[in-house]
Short mmCIF file of C-alpha atoms in Angstrom, two decimals:
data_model
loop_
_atom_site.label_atom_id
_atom_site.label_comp_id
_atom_site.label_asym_id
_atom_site.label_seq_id
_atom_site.Cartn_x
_atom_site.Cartn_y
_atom_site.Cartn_z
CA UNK A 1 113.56 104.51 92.35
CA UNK A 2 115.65 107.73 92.54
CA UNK A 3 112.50 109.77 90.53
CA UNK A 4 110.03 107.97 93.69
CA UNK A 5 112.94 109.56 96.07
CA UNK A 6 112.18 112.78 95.05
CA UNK A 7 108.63 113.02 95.05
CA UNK A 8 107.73 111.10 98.30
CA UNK A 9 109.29 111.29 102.08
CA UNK A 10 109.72 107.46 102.06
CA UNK A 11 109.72 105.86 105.46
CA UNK A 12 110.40 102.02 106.99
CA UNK A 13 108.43 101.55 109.82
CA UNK A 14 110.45 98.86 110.69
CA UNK A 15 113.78 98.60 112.79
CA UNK A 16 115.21 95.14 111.19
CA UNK A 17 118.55 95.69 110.13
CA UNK A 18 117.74 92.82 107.40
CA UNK A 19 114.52 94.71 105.73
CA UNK A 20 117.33 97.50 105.52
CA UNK A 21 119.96 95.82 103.60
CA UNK A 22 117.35 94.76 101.31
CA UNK A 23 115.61 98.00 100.66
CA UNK A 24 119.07 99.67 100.38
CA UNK A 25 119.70 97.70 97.34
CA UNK A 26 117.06 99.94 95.63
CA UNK A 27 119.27 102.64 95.44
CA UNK A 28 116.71 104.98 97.03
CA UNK A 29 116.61 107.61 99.81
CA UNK A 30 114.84 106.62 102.81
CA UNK A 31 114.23 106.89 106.10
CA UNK A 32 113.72 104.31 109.05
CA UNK A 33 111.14 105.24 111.38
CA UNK A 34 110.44 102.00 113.92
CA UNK A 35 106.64 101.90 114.58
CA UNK A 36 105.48 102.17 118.13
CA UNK A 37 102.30 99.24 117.38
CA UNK A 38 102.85 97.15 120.63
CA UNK A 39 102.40 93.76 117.97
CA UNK A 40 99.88 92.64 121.18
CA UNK A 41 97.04 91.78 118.67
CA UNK A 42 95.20 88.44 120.05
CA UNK A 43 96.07 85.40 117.68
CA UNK A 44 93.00 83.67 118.64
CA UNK A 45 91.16 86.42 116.94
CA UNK A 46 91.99 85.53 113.39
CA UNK A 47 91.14 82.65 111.25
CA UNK A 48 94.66 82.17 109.70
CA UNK A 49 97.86 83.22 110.25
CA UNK A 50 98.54 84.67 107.28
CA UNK A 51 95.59 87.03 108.45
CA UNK A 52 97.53 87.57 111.82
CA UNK A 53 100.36 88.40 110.22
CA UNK A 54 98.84 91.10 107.46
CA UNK A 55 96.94 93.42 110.15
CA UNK A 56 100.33 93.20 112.12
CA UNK A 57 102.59 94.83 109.28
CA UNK A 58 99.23 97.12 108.70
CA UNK A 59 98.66 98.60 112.33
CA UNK A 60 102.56 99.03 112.09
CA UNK A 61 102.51 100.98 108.93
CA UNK A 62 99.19 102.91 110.55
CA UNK A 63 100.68 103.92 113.42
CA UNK A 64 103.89 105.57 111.58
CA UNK A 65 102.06 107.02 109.21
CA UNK A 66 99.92 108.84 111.04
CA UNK A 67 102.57 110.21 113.48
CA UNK A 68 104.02 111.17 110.89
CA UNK A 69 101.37 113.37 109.58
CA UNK A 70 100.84 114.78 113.25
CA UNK A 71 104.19 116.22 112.91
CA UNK A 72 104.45 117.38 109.44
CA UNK A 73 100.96 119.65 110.36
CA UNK A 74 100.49 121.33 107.30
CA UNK A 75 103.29 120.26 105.20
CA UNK A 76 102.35 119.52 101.63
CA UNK A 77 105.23 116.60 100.98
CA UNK A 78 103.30 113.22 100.39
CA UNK A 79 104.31 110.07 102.47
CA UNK A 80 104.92 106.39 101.21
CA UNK A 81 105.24 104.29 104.52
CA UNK A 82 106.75 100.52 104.18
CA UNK A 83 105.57 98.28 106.67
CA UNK A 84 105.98 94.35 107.46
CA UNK A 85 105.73 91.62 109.46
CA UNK A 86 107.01 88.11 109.69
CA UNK A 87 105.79 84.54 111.35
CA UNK A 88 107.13 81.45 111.32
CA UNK A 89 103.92 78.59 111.04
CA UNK A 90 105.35 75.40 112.30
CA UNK A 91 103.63 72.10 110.66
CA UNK A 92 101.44 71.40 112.96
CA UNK A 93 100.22 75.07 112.52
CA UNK A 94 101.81 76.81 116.22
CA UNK A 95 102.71 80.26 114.96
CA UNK A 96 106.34 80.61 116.03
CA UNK A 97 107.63 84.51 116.95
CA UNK A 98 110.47 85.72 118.84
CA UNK A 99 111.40 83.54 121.37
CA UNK A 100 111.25 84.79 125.07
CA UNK A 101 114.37 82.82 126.29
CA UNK A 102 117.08 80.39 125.56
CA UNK A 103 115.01 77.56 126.25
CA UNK A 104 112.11 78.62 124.45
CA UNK A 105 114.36 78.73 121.33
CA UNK A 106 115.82 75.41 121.97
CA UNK A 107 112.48 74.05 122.46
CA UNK A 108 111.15 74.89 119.30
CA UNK A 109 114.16 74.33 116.83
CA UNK A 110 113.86 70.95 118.76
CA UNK A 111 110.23 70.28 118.58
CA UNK A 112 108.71 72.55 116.22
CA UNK A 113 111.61 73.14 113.31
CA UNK A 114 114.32 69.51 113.66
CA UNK A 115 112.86 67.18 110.52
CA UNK A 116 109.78 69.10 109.64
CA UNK A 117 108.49 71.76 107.03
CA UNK A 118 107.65 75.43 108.65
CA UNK A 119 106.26 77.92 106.58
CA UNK A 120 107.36 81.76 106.82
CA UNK A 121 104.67 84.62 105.68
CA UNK A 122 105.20 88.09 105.47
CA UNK A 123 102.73 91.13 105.20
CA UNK A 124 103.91 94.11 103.87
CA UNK A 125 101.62 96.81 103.46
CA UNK A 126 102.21 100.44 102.17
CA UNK A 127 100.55 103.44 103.34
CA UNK A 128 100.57 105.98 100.48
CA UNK A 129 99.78 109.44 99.41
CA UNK A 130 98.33 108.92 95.93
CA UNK A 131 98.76 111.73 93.48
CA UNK A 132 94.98 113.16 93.42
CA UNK A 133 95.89 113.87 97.32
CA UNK A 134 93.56 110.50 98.45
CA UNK A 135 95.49 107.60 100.79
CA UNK A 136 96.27 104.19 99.14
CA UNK A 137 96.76 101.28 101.15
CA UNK A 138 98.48 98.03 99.79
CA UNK A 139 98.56 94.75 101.39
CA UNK A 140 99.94 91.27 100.44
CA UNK A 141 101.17 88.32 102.08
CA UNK A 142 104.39 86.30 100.67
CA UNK A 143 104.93 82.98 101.88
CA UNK A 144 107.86 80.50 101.46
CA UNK A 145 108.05 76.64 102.94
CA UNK A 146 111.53 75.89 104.47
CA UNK A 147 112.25 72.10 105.17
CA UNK A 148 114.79 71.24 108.12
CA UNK A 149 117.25 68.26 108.61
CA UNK A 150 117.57 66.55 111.70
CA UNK A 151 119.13 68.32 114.50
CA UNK A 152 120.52 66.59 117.40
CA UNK A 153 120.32 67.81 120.53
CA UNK A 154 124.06 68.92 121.11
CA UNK A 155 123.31 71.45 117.53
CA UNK A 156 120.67 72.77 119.01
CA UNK A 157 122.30 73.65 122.12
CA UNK A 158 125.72 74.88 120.22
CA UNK A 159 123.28 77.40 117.87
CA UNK A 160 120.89 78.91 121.01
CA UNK A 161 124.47 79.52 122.05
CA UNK A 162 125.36 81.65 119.56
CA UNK A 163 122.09 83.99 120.36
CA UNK A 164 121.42 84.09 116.95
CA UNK A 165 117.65 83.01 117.65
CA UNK A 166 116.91 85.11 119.81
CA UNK A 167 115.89 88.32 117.83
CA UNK A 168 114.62 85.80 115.07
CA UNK A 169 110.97 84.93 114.41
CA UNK A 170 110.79 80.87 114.46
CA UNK A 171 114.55 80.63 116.65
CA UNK A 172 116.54 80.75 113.33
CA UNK A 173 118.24 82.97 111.16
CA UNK A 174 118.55 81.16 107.50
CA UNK A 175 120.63 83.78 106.29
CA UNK A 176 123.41 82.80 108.83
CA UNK A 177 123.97 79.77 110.81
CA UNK A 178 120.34 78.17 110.47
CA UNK A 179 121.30 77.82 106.49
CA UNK A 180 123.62 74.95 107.24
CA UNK A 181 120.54 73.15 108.88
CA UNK A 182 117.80 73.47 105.83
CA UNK A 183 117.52 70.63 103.63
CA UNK A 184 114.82 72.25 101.14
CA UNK A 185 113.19 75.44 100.20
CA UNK A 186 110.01 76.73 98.36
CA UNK A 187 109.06 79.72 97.32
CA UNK A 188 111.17 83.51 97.89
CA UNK A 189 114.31 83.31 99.53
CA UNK A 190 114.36 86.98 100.87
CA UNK A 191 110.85 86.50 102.26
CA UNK A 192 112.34 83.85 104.91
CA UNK A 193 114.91 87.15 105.51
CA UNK A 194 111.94 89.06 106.37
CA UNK A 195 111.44 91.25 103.37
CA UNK A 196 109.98 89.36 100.14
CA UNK A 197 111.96 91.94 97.71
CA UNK A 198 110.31 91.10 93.98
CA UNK A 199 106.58 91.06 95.87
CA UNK A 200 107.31 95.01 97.20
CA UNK A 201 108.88 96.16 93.39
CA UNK A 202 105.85 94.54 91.94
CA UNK A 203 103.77 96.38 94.63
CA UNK A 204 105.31 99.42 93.53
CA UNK A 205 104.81 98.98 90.05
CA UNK A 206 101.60 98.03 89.88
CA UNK A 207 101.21 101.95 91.96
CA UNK A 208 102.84 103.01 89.35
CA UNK A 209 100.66 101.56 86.13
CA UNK A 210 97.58 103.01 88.27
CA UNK A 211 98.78 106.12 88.27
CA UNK A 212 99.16 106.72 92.34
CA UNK A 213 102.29 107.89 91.93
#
């Protein structure tokens, strides 16, 4: 990761201090750039969520990117720009972002999450400079099923309390408090964190093995 340092300006378009922690345990230099994408892209417009949720962490990664490249001008350095996006799919298939209030977030760990299977997906995508000067864009989805127990009212109201859910896609955190509540879990751990970790080193070296960097 440290030889990757060196050749690219590398860049996190996103301003989650969890997708942070988890790219700082690559050991290499980077910067964090928030995007400016106003995430305002009509739901009703795709056929899936995990469709929704891709051209999110795309048009995130775009938009960084290519301010980027306004400012560098004419500066030769090539750019590898991380971005991502998370949703929480509830069971019967609501997608379930950020709540706007305390009650919102009570109403869906109550309705939505309490006794019932959600399903988190992330999109990452990379914008990147290849090495024969062309622009490489990668995109996957990672998705991970999380099973709750049954929450009583009085829970609910202690954890929406906390404010924990409030900066959380779905109302919960499981990396904190909302980990006492889960009863069962499938698929990546980190990508219910927010950044699926093996899917983005196998991203990068599958780059690698085609030669774009």
């Amino acid at each position: 990761m440290s030889t990757l340092s060196s050749q690219y300006r590398i860049i996190l378009a996103s301003a989650s201090p969890r997708r942070k922690e988890l790219l700082d345990r690559l050991n290499m230099e980077y910067e964090v750039i928030p995007s400016g994408f106003a995430e305002n892209l009509d739901k009703s417009q795709f056929a899936t969520a995990k469709d929704y949720v891709l051209e999110t962490a795309c048009k995130k990664t775009e938009e960084v990117y290519n301010r980027i490249k306004r400012e560098m001008k004419m500066q030769q350095q090539r750019l590898l720009v991380i971005g991502a996006d998370t949703v929480v799919v509830s069971s019967d298939g609501t997608i379930l972002e950020k709540p706007a209030s305390a009650d919102e977030a009570a109403a869906v760990l109550r309705e939505k999450l309490s006794g019932k299977t959600n399903t988190v997906h992330t999109g990452i995508c990379l914008y990147v400079d290849s090495a024969d000067d062309g622009l490489c864009i990668e995109k996957h989805i990672e998705s991970t099923k999380v099973t709750f127990h049954t929450l009583d009212d009085s829970l609910i109201d202690a954890y929406v309390a906390t404010g924990e859910p409030m900066d959380k896609a779905g109302s919960y955190a499981y990396q904190s408090l909302a980990g006492f509540f889960v009863k069962e879990i499938s698929g990546d751990y980190y990508n219910v964190v927010g950044f699926p970790c093996a899917l983005f080193y196998q991203i990068l070296s599958t780059l690698h093995k085609r030669n774009v960097f």
